[in-house]
Tab-separated table of C-alpha atoms in Angstrom:
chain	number	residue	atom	x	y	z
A	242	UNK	CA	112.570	59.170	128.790
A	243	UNK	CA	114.378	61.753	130.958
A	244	UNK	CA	112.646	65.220	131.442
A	245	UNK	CA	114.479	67.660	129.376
A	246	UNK	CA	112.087	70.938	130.023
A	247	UNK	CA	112.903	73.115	133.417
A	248	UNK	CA	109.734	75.348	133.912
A	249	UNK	CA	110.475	78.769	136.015
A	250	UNK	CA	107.638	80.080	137.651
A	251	UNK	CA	108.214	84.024	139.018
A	252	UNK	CA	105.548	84.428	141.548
A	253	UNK	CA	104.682	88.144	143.611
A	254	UNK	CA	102.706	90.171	146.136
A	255	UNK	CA	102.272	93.735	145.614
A	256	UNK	CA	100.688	94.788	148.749
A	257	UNK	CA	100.998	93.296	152.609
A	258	UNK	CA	97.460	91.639	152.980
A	259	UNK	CA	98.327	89.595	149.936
A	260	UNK	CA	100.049	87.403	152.427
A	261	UNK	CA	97.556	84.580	153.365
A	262	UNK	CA	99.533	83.392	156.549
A	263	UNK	CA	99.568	79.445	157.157
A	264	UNK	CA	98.215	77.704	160.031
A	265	UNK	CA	100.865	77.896	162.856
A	266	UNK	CA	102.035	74.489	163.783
A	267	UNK	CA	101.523	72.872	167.096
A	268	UNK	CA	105.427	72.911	167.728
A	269	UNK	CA	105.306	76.709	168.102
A	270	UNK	CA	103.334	76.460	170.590
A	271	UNK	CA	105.304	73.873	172.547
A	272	UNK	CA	107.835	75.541	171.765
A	273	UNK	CA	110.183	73.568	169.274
A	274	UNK	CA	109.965	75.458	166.006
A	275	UNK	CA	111.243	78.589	166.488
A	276	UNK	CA	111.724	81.421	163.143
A	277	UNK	CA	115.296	83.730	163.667
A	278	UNK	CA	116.723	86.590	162.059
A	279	UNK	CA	120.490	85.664	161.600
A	280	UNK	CA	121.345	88.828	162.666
A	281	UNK	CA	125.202	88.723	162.093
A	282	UNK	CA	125.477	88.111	158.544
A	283	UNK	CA	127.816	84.955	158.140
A	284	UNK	CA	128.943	83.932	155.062
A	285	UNK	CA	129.709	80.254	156.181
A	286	UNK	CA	126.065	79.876	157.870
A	287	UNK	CA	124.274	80.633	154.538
A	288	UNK	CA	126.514	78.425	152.956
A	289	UNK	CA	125.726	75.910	155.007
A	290	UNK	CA	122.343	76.569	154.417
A	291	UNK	CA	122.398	76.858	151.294
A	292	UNK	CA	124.026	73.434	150.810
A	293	UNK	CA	121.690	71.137	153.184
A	294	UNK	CA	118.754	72.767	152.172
A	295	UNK	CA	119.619	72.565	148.463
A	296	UNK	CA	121.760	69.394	147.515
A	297	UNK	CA	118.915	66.679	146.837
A	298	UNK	CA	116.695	69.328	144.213
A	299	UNK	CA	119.748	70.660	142.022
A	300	UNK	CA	120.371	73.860	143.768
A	301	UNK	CA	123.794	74.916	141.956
A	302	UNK	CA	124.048	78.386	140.904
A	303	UNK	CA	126.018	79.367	144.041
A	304	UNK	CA	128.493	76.257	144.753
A	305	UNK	CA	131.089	78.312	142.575
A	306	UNK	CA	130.828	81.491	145.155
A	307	UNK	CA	134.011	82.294	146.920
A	308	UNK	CA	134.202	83.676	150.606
A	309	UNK	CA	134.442	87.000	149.051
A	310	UNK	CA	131.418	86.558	147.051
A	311	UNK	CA	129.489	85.358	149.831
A	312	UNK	CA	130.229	87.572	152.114
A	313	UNK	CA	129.294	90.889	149.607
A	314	UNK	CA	126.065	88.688	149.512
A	315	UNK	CA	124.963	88.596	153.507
A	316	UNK	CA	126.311	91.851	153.897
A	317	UNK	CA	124.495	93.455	151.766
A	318	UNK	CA	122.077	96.356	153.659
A	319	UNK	CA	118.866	95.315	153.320
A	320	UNK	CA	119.925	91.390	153.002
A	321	UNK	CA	118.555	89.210	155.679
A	322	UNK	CA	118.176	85.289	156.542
A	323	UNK	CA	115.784	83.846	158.374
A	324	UNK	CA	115.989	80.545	159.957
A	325	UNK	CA	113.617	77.837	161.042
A	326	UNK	CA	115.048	75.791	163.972
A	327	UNK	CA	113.229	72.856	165.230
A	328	UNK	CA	114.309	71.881	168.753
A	329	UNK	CA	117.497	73.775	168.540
A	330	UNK	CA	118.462	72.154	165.081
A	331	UNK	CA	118.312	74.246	161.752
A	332	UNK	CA	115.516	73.005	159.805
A	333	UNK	CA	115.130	75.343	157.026
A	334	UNK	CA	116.171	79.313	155.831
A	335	UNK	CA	114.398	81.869	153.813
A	336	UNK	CA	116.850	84.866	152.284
A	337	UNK	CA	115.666	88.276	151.728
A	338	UNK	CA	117.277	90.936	149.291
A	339	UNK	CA	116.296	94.732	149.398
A	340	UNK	CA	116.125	95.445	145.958
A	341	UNK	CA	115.872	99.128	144.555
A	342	UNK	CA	112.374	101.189	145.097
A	343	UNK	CA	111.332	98.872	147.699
A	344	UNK	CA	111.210	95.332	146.059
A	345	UNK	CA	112.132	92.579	147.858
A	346	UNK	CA	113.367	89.278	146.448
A	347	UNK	CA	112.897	85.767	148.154
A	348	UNK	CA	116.011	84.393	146.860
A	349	UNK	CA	115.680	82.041	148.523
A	350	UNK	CA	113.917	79.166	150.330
A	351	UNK	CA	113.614	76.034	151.566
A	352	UNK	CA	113.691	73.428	154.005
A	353	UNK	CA	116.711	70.643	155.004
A	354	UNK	CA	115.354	67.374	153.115
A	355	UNK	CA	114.207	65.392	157.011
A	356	UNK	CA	111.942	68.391	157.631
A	357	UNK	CA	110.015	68.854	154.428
A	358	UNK	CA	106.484	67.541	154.753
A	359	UNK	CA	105.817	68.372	158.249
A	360	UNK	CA	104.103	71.996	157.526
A	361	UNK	CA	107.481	74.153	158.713
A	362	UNK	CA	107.470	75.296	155.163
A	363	UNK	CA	103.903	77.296	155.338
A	364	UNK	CA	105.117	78.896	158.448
A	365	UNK	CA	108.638	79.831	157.461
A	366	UNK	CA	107.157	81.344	153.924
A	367	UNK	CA	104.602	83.055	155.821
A	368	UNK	CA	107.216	84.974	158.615
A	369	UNK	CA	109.317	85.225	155.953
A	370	UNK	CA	106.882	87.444	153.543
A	371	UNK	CA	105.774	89.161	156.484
A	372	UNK	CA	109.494	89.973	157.125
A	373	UNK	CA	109.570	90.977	153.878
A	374	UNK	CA	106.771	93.447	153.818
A	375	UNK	CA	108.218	94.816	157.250
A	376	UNK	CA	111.834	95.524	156.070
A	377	UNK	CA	112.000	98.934	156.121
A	378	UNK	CA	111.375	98.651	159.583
A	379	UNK	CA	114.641	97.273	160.199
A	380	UNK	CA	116.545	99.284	157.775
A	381	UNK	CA	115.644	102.997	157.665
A	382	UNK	CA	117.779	103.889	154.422
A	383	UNK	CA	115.191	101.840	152.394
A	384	UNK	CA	111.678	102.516	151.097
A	385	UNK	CA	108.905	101.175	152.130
A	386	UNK	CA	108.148	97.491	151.007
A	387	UNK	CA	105.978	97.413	147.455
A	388	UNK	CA	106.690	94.476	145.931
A	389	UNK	CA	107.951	90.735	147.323
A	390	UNK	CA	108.917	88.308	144.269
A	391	UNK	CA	110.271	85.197	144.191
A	392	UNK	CA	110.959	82.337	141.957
A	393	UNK	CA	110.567	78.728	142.047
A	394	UNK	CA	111.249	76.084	139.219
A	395	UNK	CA	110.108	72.182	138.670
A	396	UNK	CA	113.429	70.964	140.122
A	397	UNK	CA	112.438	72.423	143.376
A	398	UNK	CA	110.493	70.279	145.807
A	399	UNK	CA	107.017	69.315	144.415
A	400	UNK	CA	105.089	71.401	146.781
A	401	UNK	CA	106.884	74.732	146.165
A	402	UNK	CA	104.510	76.111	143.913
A	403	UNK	CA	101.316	75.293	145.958
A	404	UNK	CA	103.029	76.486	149.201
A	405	UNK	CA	103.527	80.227	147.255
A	406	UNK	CA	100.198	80.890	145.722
A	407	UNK	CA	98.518	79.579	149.355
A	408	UNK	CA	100.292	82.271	150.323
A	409	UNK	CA	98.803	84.505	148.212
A	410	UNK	CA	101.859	84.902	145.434
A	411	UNK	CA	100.425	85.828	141.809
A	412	UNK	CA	102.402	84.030	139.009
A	413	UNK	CA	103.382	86.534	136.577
A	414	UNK	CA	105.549	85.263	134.532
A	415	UNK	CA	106.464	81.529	133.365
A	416	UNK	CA	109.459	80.098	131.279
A	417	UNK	CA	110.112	76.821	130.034
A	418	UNK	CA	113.627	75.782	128.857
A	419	UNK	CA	114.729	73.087	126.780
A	420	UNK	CA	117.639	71.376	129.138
A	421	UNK	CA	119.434	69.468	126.451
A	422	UNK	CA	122.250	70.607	125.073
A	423	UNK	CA	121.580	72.852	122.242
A	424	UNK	CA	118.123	72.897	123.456
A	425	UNK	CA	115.729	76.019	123.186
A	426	UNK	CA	113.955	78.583	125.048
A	427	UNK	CA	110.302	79.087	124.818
């Protein structure tokens, strides 16, 4: 019988030392897993992104976006990607929004499908969330960090969850909805 329930966890840190960092892998060191601010916001990149990172665990909310929609998007002040490269070669992106009063939102996050399971995804969460906490920093206008949130759900990869709360994100709030049609909330 197929699986008819999607459960949405909503996961947050309220202050910086929430973060529990993960180890740092070896290919820092040497050198071939590097973490980047896209700094020119391009609308095509996170697509990209977006799309590679998101085709194989039903990532579809934002295959409908126009150019114009994207690009309001990464424009945004206080939006930001980051991107894992391994050797040169995009491996995964985290996506920060500035939200009002200083909340931040993981929108979010994830890792192409050849690079999951290789512990990139502990270190790109954890310079991510740092990134997070450190925002302000980069854009004056806003208030300090107070709050990072994200989401995750059980279509996403089956670590997701555990890689968040070993980071030191709280769950505070869980939905599960009926994916049938007609089905229910609960």
């Amino acid at each position: 019988m197929e699986n008819t329930a999607l459960t949405t966890w909503s996961l947050e840190q309220t202050a910086g030392d929430d973060l529990s960092p993960a180890a740092v892998p070896a290919a820092v060191a040497a050198g071939e897993l590097t973490v980047v601010r896209a700094e020119i916001p391009s609308p095509g990149f996170n697509r990209y992104l977006y799309g590679a990172v998101g085709a194989d665990v039903s990532w579809t909310d934002r295959l409908v976006w126009d150019e114009e929609r994207w690009r309001a998007f990464v424009e945004q002040p206080g939006t930001e990607t980051w991107v894992a490269y391994e050797r040169g070669t995009p491996a995964g992106y985290l996506e920060l929004e500035g939200q009002p009063d200083g909340v931040v939102e993981i929108t979010y996050f994830g890792l192409l499908p050849a690079c999951r399971g290789r512990r990139i995804g502990g270190h790109l969460l954890s310079v991510g969330t740092a990134r997070a906490w450190d925002l302000a920093d980069r854009w004056p206008a806003r208030a300090p960090t107070r709050r990072v949130w994200v989401h995750t759900c059980s279509d996403d990869g089956p670590h997701a969850l555990d890689n968040y709360r070993r980071r030191g994100f709280r769950i505070f709030d869980v939905r599960t909805e009926d994916t049938r049609p007609g089905g229910a909330r609960k």
